[in-house]
PDB file of C-alpha atoms in Angstrom:
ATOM      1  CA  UNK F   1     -60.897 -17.178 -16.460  1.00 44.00           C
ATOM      2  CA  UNK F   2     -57.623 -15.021 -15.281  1.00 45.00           C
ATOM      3  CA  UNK F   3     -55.564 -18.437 -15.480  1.00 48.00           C
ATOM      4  CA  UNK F   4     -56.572 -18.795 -19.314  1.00 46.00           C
ATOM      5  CA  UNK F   5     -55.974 -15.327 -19.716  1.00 45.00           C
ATOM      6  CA  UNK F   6     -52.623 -15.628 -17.991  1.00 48.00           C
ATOM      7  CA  UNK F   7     -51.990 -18.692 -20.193  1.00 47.00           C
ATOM      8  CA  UNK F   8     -52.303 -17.008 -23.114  1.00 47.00           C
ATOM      9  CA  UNK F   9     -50.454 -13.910 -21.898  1.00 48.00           C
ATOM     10  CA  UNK F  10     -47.428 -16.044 -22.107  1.00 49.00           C
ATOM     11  CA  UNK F  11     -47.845 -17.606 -25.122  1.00 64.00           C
ATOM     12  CA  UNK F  12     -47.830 -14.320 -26.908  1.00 64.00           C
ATOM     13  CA  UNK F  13     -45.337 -13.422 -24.896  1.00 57.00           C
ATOM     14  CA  UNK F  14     -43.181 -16.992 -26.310  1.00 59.00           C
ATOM     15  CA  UNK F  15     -44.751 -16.003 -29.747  1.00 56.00           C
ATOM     16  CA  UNK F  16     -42.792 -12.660 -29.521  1.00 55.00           C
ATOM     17  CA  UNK F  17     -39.789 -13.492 -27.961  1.00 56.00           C
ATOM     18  CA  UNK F  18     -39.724 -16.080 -30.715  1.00 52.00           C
ATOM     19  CA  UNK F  19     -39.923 -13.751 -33.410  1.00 60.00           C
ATOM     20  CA  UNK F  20     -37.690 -11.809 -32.012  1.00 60.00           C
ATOM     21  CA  UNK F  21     -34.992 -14.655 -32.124  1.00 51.00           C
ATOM     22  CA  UNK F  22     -36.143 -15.310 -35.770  1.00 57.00           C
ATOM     23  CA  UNK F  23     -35.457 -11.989 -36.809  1.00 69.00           C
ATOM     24  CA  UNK F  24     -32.160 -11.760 -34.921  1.00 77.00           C
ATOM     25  CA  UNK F  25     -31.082 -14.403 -36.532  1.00 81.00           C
ATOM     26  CA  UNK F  26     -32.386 -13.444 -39.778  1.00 84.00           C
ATOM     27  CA  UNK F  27     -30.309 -10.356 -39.496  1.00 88.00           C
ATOM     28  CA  UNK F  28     -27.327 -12.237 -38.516  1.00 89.00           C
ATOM     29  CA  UNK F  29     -27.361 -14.340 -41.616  1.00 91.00           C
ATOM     30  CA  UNK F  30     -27.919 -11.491 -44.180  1.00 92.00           C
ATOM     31  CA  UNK F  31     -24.677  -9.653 -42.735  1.00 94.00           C
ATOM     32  CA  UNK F  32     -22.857 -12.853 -42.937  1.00 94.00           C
ATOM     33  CA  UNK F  33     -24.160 -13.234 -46.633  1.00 95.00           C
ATOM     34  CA  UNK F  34     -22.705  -9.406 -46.781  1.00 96.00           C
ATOM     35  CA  UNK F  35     -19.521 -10.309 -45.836  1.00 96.00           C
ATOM     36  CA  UNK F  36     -18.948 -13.443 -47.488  1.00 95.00           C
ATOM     37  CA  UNK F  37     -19.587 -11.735 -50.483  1.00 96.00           C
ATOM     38  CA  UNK F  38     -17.245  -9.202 -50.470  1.00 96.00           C
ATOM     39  CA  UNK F  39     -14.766 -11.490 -49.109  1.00 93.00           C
ATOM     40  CA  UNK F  40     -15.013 -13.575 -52.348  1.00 93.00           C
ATOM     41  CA  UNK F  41     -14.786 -10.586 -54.523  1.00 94.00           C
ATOM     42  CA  UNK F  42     -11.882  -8.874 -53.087  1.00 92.00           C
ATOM     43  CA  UNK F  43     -10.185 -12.279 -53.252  1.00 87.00           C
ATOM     44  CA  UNK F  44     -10.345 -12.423 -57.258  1.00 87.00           C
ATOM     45  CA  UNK F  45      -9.146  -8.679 -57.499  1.00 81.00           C
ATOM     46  CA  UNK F  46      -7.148  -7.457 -54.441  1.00 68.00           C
ATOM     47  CA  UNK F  47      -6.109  -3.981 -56.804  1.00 74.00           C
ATOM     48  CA  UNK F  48      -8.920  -2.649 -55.427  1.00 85.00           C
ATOM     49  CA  UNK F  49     -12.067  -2.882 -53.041  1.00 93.00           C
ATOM     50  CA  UNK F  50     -15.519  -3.949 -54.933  1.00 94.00           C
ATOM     51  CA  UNK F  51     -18.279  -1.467 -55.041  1.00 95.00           C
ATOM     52  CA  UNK F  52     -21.514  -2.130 -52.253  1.00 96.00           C
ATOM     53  CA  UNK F  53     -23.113  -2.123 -56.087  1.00 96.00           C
ATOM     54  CA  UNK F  54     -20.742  -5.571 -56.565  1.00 96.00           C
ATOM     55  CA  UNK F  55     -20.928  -6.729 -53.360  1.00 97.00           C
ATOM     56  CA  UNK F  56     -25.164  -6.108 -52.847  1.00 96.00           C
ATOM     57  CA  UNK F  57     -25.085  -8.417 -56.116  1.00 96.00           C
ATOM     58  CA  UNK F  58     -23.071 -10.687 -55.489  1.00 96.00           C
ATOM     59  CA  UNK F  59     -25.060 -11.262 -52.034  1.00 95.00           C
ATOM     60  CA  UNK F  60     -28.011 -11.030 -54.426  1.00 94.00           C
ATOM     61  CA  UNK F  61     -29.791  -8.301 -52.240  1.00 94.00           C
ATOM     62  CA  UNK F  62     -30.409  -4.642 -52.879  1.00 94.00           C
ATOM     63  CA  UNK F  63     -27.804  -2.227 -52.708  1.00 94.00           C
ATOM     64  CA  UNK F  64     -30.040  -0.284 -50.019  1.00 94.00           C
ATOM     65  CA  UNK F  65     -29.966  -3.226 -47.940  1.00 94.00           C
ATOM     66  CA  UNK F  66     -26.351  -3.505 -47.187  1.00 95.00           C
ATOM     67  CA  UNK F  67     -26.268   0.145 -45.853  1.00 94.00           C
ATOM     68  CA  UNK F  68     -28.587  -0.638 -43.474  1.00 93.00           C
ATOM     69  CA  UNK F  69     -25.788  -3.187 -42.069  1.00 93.00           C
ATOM     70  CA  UNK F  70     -22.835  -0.769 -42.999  1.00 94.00           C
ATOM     71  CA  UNK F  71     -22.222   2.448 -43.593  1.00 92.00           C
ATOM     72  CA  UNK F  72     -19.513   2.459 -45.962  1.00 93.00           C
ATOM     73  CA  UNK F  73     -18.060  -0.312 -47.665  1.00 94.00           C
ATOM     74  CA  UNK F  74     -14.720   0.233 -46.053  1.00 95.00           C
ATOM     75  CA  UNK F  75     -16.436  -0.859 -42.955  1.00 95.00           C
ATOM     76  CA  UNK F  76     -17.192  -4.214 -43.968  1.00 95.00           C
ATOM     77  CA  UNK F  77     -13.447  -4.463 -44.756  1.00 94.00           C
ATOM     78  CA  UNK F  78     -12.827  -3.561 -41.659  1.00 94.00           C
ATOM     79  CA  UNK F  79     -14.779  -6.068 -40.124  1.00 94.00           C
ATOM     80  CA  UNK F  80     -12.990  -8.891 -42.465  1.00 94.00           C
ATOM     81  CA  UNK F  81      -9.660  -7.941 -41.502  1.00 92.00           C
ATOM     82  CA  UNK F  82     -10.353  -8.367 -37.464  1.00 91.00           C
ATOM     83  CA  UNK F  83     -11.783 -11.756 -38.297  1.00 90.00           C
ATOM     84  CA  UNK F  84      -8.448 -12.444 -39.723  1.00 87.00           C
ATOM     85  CA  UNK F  85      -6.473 -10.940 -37.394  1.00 87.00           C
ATOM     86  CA  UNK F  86      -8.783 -13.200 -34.759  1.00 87.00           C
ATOM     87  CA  UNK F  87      -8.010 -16.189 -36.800  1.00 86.00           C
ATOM     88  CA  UNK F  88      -4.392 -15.820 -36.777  1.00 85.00           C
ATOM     89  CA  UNK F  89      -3.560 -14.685 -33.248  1.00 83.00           C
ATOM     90  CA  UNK F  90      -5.883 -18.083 -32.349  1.00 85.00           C
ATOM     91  CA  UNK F  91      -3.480 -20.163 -33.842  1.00 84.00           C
ATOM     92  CA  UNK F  92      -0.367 -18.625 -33.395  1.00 81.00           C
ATOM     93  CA  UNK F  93      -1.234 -18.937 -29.293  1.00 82.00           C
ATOM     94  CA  UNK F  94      -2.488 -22.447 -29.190  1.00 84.00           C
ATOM     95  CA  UNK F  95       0.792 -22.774 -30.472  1.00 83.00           C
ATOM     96  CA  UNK F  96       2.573 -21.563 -27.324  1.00 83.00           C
ATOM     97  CA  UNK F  97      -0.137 -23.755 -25.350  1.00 81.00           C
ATOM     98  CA  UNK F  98       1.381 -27.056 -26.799  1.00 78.00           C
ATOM     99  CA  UNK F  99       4.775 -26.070 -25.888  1.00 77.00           C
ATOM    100  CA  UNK F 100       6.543 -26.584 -22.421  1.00 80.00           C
ATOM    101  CA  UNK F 101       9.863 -24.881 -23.701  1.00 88.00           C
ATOM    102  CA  UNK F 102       9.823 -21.444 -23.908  1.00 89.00           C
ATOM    103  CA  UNK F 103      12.113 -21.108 -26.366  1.00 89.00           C
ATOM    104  CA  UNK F 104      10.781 -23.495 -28.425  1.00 91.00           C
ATOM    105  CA  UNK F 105       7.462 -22.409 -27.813  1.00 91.00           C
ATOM    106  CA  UNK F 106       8.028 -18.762 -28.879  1.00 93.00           C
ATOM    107  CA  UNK F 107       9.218 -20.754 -32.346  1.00 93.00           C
ATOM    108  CA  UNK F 108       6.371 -22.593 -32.699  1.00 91.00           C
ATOM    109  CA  UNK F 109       4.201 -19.474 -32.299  1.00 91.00           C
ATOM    110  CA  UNK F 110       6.085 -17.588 -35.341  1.00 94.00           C
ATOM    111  CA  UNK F 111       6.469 -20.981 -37.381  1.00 93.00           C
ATOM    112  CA  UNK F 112       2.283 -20.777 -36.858  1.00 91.00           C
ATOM    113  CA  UNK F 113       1.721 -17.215 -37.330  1.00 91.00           C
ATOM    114  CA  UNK F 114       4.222 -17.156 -40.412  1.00 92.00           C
ATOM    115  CA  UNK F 115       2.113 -19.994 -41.966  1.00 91.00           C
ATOM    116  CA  UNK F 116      -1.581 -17.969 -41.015  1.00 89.00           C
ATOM    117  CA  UNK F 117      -0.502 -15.364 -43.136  1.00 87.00           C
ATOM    118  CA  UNK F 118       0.885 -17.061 -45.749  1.00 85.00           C
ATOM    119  CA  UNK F 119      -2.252 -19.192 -46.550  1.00 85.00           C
ATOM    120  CA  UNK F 120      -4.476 -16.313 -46.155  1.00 82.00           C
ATOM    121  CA  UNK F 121      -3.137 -14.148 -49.197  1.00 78.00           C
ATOM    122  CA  UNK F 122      -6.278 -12.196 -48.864  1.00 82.00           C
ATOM    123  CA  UNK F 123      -5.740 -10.788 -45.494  1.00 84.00           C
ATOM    124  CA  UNK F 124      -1.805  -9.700 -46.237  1.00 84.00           C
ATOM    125  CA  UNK F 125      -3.573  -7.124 -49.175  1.00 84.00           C
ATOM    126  CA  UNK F 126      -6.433  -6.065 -46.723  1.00 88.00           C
ATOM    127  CA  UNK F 127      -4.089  -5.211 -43.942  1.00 89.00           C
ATOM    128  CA  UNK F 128      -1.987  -2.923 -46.418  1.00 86.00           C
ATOM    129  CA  UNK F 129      -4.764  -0.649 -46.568  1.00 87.00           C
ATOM    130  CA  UNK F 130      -5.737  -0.216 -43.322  1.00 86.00           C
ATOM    131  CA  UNK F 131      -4.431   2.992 -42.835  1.00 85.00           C
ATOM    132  CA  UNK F 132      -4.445   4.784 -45.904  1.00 87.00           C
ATOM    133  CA  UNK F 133      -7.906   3.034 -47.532  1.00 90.00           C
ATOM    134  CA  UNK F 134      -9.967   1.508 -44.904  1.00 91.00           C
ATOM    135  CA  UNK F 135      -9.725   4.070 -41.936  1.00 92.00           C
ATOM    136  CA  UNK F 136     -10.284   7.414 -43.688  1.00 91.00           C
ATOM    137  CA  UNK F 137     -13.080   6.486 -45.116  1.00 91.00           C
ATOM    138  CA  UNK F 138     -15.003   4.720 -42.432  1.00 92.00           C
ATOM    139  CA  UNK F 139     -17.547   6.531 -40.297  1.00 90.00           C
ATOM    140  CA  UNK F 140     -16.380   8.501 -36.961  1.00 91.00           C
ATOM    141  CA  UNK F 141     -18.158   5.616 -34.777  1.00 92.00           C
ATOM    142  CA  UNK F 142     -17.227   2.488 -36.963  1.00 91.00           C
ATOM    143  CA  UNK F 143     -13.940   3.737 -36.743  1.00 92.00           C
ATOM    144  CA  UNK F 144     -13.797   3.953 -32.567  1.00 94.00           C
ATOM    145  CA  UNK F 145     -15.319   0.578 -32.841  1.00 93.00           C
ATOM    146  CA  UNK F 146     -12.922  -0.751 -34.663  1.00 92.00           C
ATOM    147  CA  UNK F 147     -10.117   0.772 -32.655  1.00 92.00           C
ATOM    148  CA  UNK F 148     -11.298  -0.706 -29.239  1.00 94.00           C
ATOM    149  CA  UNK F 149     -11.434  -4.110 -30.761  1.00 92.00           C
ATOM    150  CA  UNK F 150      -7.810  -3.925 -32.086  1.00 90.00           C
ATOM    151  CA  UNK F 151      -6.775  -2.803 -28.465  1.00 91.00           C
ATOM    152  CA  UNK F 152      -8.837  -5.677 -27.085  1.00 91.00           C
ATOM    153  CA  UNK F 153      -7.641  -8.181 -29.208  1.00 89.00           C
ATOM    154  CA  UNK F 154      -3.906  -7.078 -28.260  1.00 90.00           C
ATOM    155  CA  UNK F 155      -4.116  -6.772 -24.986  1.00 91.00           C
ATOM    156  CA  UNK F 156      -6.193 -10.446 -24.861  1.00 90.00           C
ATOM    157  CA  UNK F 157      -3.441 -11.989 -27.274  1.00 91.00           C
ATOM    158  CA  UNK F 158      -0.847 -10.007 -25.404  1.00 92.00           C
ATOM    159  CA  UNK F 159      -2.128 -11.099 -21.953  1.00 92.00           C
ATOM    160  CA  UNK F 160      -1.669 -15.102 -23.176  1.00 90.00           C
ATOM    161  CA  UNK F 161       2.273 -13.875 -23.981  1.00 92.00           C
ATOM    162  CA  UNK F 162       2.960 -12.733 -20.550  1.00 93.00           C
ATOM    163  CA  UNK F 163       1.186 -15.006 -19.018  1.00 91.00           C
ATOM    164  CA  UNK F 164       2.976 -17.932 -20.827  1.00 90.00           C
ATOM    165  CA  UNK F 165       6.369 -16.403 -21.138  1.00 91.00           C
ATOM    166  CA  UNK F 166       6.309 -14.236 -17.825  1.00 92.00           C
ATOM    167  CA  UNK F 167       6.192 -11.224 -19.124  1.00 94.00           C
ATOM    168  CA  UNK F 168       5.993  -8.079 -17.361  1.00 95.00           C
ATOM    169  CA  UNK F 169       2.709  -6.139 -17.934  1.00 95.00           C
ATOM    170  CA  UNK F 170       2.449  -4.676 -21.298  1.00 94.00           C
ATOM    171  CA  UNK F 171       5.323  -6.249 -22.728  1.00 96.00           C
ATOM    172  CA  UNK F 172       3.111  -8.800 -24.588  1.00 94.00           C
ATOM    173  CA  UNK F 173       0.884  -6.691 -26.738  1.00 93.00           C
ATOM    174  CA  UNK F 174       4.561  -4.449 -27.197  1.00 95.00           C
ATOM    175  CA  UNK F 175       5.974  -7.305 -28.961  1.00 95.00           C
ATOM    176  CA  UNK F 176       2.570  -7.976 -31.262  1.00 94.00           C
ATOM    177  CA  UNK F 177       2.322  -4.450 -32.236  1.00 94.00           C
ATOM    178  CA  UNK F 178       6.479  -5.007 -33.694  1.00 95.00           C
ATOM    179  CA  UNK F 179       5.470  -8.098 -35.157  1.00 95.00           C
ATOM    180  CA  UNK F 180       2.845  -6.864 -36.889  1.00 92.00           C
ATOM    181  CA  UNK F 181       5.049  -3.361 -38.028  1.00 93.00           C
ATOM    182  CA  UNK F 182       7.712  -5.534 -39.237  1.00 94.00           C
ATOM    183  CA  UNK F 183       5.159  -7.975 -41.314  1.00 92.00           C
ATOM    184  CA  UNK F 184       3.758  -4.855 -42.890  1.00 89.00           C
ATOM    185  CA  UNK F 185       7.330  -3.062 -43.443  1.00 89.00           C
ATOM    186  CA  UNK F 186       8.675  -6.302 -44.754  1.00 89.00           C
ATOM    187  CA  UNK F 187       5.607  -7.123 -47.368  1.00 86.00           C
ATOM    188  CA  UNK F 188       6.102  -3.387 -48.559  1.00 82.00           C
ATOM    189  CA  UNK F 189       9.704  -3.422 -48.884  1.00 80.00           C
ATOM    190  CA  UNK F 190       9.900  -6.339 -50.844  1.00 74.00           C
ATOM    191  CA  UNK F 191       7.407  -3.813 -53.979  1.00 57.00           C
ATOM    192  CA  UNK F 192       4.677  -6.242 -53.948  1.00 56.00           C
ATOM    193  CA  UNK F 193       1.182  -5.045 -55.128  1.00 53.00           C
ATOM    194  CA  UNK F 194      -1.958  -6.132 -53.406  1.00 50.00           C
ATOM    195  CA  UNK F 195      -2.932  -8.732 -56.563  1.00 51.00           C
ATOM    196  CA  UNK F 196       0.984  -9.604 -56.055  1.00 51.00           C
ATOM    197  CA  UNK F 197       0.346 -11.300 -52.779  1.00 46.00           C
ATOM    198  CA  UNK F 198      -2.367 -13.653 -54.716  1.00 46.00           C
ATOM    199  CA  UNK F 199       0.841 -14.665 -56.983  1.00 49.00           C
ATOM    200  CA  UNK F 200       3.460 -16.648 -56.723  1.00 52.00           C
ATOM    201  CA  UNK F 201       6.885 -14.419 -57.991  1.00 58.00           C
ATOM    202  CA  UNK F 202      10.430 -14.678 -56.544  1.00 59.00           C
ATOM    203  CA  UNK F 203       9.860 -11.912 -54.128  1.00 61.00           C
ATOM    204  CA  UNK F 204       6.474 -13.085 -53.086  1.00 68.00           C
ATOM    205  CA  UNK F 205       8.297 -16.537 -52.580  1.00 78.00           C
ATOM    206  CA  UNK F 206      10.851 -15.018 -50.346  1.00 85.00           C
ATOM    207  CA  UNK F 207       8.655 -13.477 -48.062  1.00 88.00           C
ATOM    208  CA  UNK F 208       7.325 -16.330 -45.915  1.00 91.00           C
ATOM    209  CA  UNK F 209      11.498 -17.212 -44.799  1.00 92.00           C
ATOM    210  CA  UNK F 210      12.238 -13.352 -44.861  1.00 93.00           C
ATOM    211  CA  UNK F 211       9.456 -12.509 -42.232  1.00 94.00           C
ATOM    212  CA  UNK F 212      10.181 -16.124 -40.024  1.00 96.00           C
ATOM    213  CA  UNK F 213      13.802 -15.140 -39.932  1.00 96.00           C
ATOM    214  CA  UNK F 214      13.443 -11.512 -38.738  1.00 96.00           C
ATOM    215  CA  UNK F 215      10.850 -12.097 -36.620  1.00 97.00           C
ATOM    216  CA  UNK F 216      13.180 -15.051 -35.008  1.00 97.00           C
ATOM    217  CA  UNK F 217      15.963 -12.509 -34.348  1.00 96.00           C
ATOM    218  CA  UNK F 218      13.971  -9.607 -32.973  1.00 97.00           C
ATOM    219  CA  UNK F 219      11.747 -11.964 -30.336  1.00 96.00           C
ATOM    220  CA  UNK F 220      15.008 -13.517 -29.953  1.00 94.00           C
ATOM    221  CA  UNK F 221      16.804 -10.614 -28.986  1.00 95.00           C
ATOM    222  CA  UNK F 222      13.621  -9.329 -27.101  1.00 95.00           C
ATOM    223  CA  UNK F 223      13.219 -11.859 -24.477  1.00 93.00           C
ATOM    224  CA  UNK F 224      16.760 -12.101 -23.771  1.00 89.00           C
ATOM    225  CA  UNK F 225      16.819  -8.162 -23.174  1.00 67.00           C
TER     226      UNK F 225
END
């Protein structure tokens, strides 16, 4: 009859959909795999970024496979280093959520950003080569991908500073782009190597209080302005 062809109309229709799910999913995990891998590799030698040879290994798939994910292996960098950034500008703003005071607030948030970046060693050396390692060699559309979702996780992160510390438009992701300037200017004036940020030396020591304390002054200075 129509209704039992109806009936199983749908199911194959459910049958598909589920596959489709399946596969998605599928997909999803075998990128994560990707990326977990390389993660753990560039954390035991931050000199320099593992081969997609290394990381297709160490994922145990084929090398072939990972380019179908990515299309260079600075791209799956890429990728790690917004997670961080993500992970860090989460905590650093709850931080000014549990806070009435402003000012003490705006302390908390550096206190929690400071501490972020000093327990993820592996995200300091990934950020140093943004510029001169990751970007040049990603492709043309990774790269405008992975521009709009550094302006969209400033301007979200900057939107939760003016909006908790009445800020005029703007202002927030202003400050963020400082903070992250003087972070990066600070970790390369103090000479340490990426597989320096991994070890513990007097300058690597120093940096934690060196960044908290000029970031203090300058969003100090800033808010008062």
């Amino acid at each position: 009859s129509s209704c039992g062809k109806d009936g199983g109309h749908l199911k194959g229709k459910d049958r598909l959909t589920a596959r489709r799910a399946y596969d998605s999913a599928a997909k999803e995990a075998r990128r994560q795999d990707i990326l977990d891998a390389a993660e753990r590799l560039f954390a035991a030698n931050g000199d320099q970024l593992p081969s997609v040879g290394d990381i297709a290994a160490a994922a145990n798939l084929a090398k072939g496979t990972v380019y179908l994910y990515f299309g260079t292996k600075e791209e799956i960098f890429a990728i790690l280093l917004l997670d961080g950034w993500s992970r860090v500008v989460e905590v650093a703003s709850r931080a000014l959520a549990d806070e009435a005071d402003d000012a003490r607030a705006v302390e908390r948030f550096l206190a929690s950003f400071v501490k972020e970046l000093v327990e993820r060693p592996m995200f300091l050396r990934l950020d140093t080569m943004g510029k001169a390692v990751l970007e040049v060699n990603m492709t043309a559309e990774a790269l405008a991908a992975f521009k709009a979702h550094i302006r969209g996780q400033l301007e979200a992160a900057g939107a939760i500073l003016e909006g908790r510390l009445r800020l005029e438009p703007g202002r927030g992701a202003q400050l963020l782009v400082r903070t992250h300037a003087m972070m990066r200017g600070l970790w390369q004036s103090f000479g340490l190597s990426p597989s320096c940020a991994n070890a513990s030396s007097p300058m690597a020591d120093r940096f934690p209080a060196e960044l908290l304390e000029a970031l203090t002054e300058y969003w100090r200075g800033a808010l008062q302005g």
